[in-house]
Short mmCIF file of C-alpha atoms in Angstrom, two decimals:
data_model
loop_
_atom_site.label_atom_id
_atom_site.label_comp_id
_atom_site.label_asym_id
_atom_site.label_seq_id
_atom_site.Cartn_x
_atom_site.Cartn_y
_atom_site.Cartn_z
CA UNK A 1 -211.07 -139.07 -91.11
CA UNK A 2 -207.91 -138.10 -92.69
CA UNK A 3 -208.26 -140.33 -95.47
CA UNK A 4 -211.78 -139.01 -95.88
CA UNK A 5 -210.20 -135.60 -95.97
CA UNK A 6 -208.00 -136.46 -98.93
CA UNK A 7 -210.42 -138.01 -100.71
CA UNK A 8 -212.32 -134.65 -101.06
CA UNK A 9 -208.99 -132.93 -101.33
CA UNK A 10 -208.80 -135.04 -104.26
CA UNK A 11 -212.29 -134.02 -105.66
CA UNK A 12 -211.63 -130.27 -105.13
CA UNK A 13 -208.39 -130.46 -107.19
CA UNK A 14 -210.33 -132.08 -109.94
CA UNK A 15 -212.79 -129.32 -110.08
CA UNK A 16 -210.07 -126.94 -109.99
CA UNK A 17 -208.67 -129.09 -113.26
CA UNK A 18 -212.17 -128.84 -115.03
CA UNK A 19 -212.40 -125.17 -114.43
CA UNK A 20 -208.92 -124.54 -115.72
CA UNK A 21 -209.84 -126.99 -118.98
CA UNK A 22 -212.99 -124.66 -118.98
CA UNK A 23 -211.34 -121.23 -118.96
CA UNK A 24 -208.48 -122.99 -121.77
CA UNK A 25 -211.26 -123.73 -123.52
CA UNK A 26 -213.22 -120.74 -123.32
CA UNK A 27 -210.07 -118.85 -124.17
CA UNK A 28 -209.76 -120.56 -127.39
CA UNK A 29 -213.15 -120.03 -128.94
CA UNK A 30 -212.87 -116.35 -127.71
CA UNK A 31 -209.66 -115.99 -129.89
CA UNK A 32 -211.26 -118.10 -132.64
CA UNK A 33 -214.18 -115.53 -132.72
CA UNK A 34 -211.55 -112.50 -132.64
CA UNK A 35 -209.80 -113.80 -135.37
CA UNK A 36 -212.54 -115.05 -137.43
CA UNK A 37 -215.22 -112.73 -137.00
CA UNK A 38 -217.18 -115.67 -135.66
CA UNK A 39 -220.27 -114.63 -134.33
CA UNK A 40 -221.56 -118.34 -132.82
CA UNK A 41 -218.26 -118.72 -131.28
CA UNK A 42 -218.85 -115.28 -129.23
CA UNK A 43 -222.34 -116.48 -128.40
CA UNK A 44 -221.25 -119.77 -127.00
CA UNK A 45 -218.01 -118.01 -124.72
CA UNK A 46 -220.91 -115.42 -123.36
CA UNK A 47 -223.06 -117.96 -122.74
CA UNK A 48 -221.01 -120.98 -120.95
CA UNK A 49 -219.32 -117.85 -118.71
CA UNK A 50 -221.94 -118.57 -116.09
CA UNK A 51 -220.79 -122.27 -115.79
CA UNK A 52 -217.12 -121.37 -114.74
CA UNK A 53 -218.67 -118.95 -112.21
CA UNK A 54 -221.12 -121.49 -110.99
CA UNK A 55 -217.78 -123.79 -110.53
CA UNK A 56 -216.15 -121.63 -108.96
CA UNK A 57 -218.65 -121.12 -106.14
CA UNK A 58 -218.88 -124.73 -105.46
CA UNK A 59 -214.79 -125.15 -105.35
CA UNK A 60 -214.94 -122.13 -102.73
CA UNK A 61 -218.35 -124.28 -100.74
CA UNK A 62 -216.35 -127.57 -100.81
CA UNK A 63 -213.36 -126.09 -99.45
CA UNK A 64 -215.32 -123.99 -96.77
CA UNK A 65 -216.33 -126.75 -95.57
CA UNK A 66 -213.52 -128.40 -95.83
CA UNK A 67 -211.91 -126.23 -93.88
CA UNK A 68 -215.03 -126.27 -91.14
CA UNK A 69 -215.45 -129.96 -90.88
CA UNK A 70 -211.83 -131.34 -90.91
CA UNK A 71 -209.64 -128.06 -89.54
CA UNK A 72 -206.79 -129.11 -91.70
CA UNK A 73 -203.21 -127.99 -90.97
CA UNK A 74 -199.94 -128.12 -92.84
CA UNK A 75 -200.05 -129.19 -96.18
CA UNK A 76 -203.49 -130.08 -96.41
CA UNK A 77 -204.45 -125.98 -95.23
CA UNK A 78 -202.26 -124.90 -97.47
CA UNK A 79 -203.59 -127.28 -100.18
CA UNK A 80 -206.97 -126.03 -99.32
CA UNK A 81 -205.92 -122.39 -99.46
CA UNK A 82 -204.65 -122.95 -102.48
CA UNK A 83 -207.46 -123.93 -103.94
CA UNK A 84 -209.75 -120.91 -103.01
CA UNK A 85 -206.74 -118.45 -104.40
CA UNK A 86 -207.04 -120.71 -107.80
CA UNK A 87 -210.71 -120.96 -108.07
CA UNK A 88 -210.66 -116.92 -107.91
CA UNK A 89 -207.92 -116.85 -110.89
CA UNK A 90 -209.55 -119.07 -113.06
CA UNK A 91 -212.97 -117.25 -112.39
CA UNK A 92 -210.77 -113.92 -113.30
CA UNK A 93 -209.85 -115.92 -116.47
CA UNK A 94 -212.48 -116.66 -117.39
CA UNK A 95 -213.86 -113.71 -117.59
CA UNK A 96 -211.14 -111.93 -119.43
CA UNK A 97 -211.94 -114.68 -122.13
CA UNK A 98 -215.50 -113.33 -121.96
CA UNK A 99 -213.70 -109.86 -122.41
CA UNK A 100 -212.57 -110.81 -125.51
CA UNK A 101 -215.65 -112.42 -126.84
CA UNK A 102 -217.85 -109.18 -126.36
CA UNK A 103 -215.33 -107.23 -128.00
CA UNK A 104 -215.59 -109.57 -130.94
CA UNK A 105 -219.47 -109.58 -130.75
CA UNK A 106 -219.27 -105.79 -130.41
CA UNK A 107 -217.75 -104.95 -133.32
CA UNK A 108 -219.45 -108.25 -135.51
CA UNK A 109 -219.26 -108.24 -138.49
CA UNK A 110 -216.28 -105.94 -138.79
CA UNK A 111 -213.09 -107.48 -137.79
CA UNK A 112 -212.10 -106.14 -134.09
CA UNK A 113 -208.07 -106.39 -135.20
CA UNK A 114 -206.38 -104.62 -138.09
CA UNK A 115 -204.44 -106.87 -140.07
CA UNK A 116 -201.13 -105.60 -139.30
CA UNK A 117 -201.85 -107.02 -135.21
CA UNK A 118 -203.43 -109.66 -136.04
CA UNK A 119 -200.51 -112.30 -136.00
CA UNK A 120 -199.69 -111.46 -132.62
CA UNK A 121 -203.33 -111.80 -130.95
CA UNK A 122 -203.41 -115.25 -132.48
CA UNK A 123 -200.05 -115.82 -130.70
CA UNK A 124 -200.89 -114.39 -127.80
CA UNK A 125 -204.28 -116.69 -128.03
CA UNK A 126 -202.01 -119.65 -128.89
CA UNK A 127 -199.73 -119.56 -125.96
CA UNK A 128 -202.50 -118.29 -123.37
CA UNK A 129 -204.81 -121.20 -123.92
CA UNK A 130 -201.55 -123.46 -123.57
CA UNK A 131 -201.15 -121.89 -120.11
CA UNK A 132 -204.35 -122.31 -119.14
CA UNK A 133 -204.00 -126.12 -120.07
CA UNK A 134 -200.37 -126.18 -118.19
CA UNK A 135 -202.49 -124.96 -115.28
CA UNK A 136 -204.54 -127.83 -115.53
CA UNK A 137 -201.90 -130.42 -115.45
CA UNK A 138 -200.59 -128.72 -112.63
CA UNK A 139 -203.24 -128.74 -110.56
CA UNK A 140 -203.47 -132.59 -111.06
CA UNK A 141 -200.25 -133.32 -111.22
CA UNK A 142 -198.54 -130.97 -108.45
CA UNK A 143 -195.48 -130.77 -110.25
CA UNK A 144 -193.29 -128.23 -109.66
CA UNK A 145 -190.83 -127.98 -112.19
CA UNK A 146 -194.08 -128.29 -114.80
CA UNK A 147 -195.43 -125.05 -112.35
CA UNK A 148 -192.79 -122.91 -112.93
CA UNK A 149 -192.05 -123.81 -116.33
CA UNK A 150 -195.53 -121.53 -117.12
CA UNK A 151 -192.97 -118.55 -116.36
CA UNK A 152 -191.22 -118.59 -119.72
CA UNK A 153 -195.00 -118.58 -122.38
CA UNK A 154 -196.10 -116.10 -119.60
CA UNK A 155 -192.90 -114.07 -120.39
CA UNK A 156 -193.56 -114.86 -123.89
CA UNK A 157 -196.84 -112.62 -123.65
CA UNK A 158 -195.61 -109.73 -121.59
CA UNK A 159 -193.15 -109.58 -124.57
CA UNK A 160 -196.04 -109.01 -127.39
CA UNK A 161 -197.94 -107.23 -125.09
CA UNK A 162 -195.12 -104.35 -124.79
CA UNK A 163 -194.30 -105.05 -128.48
CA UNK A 164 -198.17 -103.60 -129.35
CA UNK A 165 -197.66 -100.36 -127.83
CA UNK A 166 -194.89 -99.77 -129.94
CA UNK A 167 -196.87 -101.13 -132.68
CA UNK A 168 -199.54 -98.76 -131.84
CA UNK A 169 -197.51 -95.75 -130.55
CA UNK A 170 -195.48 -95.50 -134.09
CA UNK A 171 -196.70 -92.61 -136.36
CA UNK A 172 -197.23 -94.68 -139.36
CA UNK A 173 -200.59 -96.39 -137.27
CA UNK A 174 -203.66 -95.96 -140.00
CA UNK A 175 -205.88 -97.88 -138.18
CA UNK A 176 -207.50 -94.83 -136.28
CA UNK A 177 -207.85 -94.78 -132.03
CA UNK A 178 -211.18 -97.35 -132.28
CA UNK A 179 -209.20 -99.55 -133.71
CA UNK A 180 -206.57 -98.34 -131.14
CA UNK A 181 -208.52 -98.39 -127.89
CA UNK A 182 -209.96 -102.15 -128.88
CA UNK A 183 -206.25 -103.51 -129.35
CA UNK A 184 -204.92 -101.84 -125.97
CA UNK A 185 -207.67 -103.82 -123.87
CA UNK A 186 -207.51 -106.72 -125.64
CA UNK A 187 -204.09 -106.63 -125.23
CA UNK A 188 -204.41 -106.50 -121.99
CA UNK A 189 -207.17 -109.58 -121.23
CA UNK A 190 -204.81 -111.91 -122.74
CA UNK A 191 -201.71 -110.63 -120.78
CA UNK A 192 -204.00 -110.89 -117.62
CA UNK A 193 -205.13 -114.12 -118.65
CA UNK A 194 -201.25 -115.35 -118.74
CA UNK A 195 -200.62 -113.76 -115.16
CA UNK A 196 -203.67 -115.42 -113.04
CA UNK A 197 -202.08 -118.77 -115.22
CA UNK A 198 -199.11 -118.23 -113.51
CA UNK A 199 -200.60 -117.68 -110.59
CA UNK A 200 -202.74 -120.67 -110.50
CA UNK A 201 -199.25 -122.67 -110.81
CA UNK A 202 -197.49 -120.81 -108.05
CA UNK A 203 -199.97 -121.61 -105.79
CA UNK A 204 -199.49 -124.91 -106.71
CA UNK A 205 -195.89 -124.91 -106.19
CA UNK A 206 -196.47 -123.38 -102.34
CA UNK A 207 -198.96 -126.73 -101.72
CA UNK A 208 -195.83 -128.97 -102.52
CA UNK A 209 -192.90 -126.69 -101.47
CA UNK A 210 -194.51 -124.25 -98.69
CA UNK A 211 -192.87 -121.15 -100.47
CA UNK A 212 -194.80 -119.36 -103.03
CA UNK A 213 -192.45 -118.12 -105.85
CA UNK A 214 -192.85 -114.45 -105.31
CA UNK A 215 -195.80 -112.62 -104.21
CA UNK A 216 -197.90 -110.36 -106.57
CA UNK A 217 -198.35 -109.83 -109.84
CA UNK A 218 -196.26 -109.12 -112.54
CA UNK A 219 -197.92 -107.04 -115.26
CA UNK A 220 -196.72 -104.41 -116.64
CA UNK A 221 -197.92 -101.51 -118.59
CA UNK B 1 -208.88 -119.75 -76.29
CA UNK B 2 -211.81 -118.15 -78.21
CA UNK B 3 -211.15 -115.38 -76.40
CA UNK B 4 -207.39 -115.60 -78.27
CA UNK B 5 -209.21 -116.18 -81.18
CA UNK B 6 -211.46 -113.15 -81.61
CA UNK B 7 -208.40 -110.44 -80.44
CA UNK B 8 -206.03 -111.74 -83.17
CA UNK B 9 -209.18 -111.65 -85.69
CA UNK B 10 -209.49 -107.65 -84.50
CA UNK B 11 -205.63 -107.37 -84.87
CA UNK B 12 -206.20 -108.56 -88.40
CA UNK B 13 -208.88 -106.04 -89.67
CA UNK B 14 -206.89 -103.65 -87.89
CA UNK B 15 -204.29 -104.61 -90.63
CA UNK B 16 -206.98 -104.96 -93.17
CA UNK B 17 -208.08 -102.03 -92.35
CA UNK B 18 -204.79 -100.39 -92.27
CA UNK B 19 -203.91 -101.53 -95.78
CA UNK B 20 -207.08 -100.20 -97.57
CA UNK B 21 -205.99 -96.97 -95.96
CA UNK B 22 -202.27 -97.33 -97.60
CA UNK B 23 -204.26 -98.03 -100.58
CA UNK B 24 -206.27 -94.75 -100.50
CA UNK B 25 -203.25 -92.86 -99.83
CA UNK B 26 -201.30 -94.15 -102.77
CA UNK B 27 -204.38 -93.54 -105.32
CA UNK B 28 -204.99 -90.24 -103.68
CA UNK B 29 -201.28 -89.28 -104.77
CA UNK B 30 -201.04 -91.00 -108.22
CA UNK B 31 -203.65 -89.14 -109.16
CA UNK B 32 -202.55 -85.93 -107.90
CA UNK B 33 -198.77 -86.90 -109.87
CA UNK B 34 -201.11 -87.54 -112.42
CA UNK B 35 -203.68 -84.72 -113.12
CA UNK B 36 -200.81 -81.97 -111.74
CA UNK B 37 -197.26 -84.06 -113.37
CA UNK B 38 -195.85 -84.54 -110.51
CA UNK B 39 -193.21 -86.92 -110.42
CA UNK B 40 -191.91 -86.76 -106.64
CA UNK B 41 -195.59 -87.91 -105.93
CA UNK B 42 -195.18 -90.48 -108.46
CA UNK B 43 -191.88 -91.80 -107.51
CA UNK B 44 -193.24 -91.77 -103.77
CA UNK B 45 -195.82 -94.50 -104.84
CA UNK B 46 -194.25 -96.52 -106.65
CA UNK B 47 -191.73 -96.68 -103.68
CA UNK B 48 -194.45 -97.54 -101.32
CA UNK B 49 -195.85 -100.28 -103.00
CA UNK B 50 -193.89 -102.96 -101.06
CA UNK B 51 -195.21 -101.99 -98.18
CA UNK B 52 -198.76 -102.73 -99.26
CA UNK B 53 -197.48 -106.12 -100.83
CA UNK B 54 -195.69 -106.77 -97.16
CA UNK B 55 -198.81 -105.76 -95.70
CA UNK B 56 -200.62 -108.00 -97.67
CA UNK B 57 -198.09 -111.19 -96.98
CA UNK B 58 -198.30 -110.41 -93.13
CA UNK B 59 -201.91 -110.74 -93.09
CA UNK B 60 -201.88 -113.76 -95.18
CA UNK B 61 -199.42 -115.06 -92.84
CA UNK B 62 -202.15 -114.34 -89.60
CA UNK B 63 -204.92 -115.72 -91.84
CA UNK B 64 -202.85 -118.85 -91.98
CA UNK B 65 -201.67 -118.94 -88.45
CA UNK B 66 -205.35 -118.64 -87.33
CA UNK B 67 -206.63 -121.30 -89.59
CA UNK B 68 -203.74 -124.15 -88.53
CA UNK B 69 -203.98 -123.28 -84.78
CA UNK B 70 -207.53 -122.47 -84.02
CA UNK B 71 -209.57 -124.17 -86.38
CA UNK B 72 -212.31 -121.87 -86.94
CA UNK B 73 -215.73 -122.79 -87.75
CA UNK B 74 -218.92 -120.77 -88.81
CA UNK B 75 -218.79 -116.87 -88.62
CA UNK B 76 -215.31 -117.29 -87.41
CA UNK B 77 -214.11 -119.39 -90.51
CA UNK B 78 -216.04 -116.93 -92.65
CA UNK B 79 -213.83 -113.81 -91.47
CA UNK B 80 -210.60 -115.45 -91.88
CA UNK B 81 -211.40 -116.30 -95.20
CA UNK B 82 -212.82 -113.12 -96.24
CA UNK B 83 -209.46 -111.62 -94.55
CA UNK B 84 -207.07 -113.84 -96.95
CA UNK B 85 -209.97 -112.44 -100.25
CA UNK B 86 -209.75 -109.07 -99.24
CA UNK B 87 -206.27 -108.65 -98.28
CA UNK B 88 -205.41 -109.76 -102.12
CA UNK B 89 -207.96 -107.29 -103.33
CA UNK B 90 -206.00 -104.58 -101.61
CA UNK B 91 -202.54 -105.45 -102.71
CA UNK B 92 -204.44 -105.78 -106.55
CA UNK B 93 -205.43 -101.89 -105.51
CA UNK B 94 -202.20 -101.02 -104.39
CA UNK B 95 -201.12 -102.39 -108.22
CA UNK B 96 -203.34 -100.09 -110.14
CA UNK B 97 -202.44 -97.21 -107.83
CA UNK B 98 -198.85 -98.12 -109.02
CA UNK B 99 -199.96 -98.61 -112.47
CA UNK B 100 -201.39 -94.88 -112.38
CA UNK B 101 -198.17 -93.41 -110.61
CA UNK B 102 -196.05 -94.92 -113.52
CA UNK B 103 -198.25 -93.87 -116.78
CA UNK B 104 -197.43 -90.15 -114.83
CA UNK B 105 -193.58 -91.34 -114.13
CA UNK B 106 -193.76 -92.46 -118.29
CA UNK B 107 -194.67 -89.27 -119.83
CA UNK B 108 -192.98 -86.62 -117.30
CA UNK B 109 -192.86 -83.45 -117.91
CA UNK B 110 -195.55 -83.69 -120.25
CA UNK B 111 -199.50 -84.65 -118.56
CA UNK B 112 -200.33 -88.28 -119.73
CA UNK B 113 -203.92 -86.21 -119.86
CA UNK B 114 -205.42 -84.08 -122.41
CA UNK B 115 -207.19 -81.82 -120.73
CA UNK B 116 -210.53 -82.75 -122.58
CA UNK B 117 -210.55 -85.58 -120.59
CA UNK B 118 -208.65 -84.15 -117.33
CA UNK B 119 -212.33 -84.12 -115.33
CA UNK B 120 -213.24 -86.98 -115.54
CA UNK B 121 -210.09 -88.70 -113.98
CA UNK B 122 -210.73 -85.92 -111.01
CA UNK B 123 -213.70 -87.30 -110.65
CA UNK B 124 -212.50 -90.89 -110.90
CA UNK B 125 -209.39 -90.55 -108.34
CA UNK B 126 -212.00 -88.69 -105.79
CA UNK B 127 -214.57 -91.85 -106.05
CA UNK B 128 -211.79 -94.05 -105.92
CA UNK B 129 -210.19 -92.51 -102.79
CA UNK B 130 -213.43 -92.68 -101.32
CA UNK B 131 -214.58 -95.99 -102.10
CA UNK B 132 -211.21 -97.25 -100.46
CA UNK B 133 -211.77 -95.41 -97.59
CA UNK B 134 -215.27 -96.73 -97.09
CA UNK B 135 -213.97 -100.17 -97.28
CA UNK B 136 -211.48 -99.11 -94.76
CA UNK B 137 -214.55 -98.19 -92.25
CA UNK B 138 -216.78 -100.89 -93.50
CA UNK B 139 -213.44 -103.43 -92.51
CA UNK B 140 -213.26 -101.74 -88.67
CA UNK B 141 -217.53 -101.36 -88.16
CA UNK B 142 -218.47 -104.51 -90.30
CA UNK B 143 -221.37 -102.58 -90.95
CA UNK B 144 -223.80 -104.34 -94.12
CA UNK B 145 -225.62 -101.43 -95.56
CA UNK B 146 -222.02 -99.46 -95.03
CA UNK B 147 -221.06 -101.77 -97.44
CA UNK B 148 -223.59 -102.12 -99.67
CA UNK B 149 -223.46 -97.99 -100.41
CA UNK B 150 -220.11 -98.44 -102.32
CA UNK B 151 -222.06 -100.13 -104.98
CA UNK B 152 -223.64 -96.49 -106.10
CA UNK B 153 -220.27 -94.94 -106.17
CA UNK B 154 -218.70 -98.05 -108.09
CA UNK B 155 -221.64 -97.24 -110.87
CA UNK B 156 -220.72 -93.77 -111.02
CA UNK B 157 -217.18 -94.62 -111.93
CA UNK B 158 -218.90 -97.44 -114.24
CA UNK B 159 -220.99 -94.69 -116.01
CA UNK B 160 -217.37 -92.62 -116.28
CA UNK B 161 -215.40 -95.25 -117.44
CA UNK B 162 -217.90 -96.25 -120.42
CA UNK B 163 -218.61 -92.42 -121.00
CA UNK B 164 -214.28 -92.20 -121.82
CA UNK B 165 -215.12 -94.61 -124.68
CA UNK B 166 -217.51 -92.44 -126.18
CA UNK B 167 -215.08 -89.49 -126.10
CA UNK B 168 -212.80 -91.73 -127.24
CA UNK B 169 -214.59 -93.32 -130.71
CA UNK B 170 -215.73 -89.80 -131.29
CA UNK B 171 -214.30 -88.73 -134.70
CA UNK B 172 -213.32 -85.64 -133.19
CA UNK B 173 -210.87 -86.60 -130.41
CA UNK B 174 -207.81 -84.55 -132.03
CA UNK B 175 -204.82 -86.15 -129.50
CA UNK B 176 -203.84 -88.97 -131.24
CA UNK B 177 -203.24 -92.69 -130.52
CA UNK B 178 -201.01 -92.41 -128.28
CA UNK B 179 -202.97 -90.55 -125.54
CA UNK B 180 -206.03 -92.67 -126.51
CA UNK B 181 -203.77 -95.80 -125.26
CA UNK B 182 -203.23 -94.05 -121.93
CA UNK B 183 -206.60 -92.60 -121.55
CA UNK B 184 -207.57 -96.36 -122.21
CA UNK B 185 -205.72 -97.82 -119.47
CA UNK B 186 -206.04 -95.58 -117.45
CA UNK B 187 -209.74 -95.69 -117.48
CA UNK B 188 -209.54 -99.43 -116.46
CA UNK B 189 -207.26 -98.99 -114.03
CA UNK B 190 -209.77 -96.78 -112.11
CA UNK B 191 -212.46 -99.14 -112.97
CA UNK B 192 -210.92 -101.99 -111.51
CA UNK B 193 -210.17 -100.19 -108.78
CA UNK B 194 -213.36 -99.48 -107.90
CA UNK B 195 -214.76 -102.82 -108.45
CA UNK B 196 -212.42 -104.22 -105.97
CA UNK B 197 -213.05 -101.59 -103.15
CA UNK B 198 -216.59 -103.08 -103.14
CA UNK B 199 -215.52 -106.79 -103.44
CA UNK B 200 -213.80 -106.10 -100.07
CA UNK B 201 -216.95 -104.58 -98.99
CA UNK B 202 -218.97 -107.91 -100.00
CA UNK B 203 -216.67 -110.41 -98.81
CA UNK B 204 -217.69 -108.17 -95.01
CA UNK B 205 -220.56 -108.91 -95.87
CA UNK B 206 -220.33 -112.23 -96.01
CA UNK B 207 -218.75 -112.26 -92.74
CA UNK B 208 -222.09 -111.08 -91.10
CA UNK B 209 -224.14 -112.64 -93.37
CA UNK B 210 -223.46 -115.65 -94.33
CA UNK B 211 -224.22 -114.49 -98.03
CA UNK B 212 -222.05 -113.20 -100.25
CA UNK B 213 -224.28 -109.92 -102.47
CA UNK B 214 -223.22 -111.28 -105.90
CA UNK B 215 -220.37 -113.14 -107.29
CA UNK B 216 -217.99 -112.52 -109.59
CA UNK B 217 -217.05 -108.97 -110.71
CA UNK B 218 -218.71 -105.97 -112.47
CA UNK B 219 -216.40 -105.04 -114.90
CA UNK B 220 -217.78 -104.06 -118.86
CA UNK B 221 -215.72 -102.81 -121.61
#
């Protein structure tokens, strides 16, 4: 029985992987779209949201019953646990990437972003769909110094994320409070986006270790 | 051992049920700080935060406990789970409470408000309060259609949150950038809020139920 419990252990963290390569992914056309005006791109992020929440509800059913059939302790519950916390963050992620898509849609065929921000989103885009895909690896490979290396790019986008407010806070912004009001959320999906990365990892690092790497969140505003 | 079982379940939603109460408190006084500038109120939240994230470790810790040594199944497995969901719903409340307390910490002595839009956060922080406090009783009576009432009060701060937008874009809003990047986040930190009062109210209903009313979250922008 406990082999047939790993075995599905096994499965679950592969659907957890698939999910994170879907969020990564979903991230990156949702930044393509932002930065392009891409209309089609938006569309397809909208539209493929419903498969990362339809994965998420069958991670959370496998590991129910999971939990129900094989009453795992140790390692495996917390492996199990782990999973459920994940599936809940990459759901979250994904839809922050849907966040971003809408706005883009929203605002089609105007650009969302003022030129003068525009550097840093795609930054921002670069290094959160890198997380995402860190996230991934994690999962499958339960490393832990690859888990908390996610700290420093996560760092990386708290950094640009305070660096906008200044951005928008100086006197000298022409770009009106639309333009304003658009760049403070959307500054805010990616940093959140970053955050439930991290978090994904952590709880990958408490399967192996036992000890998460600090509780709660760390965003900032 | 059942019998175990089922009084250190109660003793959880008691905790549960504690927390969402911390978590009323602390929105009840950020926005106070924050419609009347007061920064003792605002320093007093932002100090009580780690209780809510110890609150929220300790019942993660019971969850855990329960899982490894009693091996729930059915309804049983259900509310142990929805426990470990909802308790990280709360400590995500007790975040945005915090979030709220420091915009009013940020801009002390002046009101992070302007007073166009000082209403509709009134209105916001009272709905939010309540809708905590609901989940509160909904956590101690496990009562469905208890639950299922937050959902009108959630719109309500829906239809607030997207009406701030429109106040917002309008070409007359004369405060500047800078307050429309507070209003902003401020508005989604309400939102949010909201939308996880009634997640903890669904995932009770799940317990009963077997079903959960919906997944994913509500949130537009």
């Amino acid at each position: 029985m406990r082999e047939a419990y790993h075995v599905e252990l096994e499965q679950l963290a592969v659907k957890l992987a698939e999910m994170s390569g879907q969020v990564a992914t979903a991230m990156e056309l949702a930044t393509e779209s932002l930065l392009n005006t891409d209309l089609a791109l938006a569309e397809q992020v909208i539209t493929d949201d419903v498969k990362v929440d339809d994965a998420r509800s069958a991670c959370e059913e496998q590991a129910y019953a999971l939990l129900a059939l094989q009453a795992p302790v140790a390692t495996d519950l917390r492996a199990v646990l782990a999973a459920i916390h994940a599936a809940e963050s990459l759901e979250r992620m994904g839809d922050l990437a849907l966040h971003v898509a809408k706005a883009a849609r929203r605002r089609h065929p105007d650009p969302v972003l003022p030129d003068q921000v525009r550097e840093y989103f795609a930054r921002m885009g670069t290094i959160a769909v890198r997380l995402a895909r860190q996230a991934e690896e994690v999962i499958k490979s339960k490393d832990v110094d690859a888990a908390l290396a996610l700290e420093a790019d996560d760092d990386e986008v708290d950094d640009i994320h305070k660096h906008l407010f200044t951005v928008l806070m100086d006197r000298e912004w022409p770009y009106g409070v639309a333009a304003a009001v658009d760049v403070t959320l959307l500054g805010r999906f990616y940093e959140r986006f970053a955050d439930h990365a991290v978090s994904v990892a952590r709880r990958m690092v408490f399967v192996v270790t036992g000890k998460m790497p600090g509780y709660g969140t760390s965003d900032e505003v």
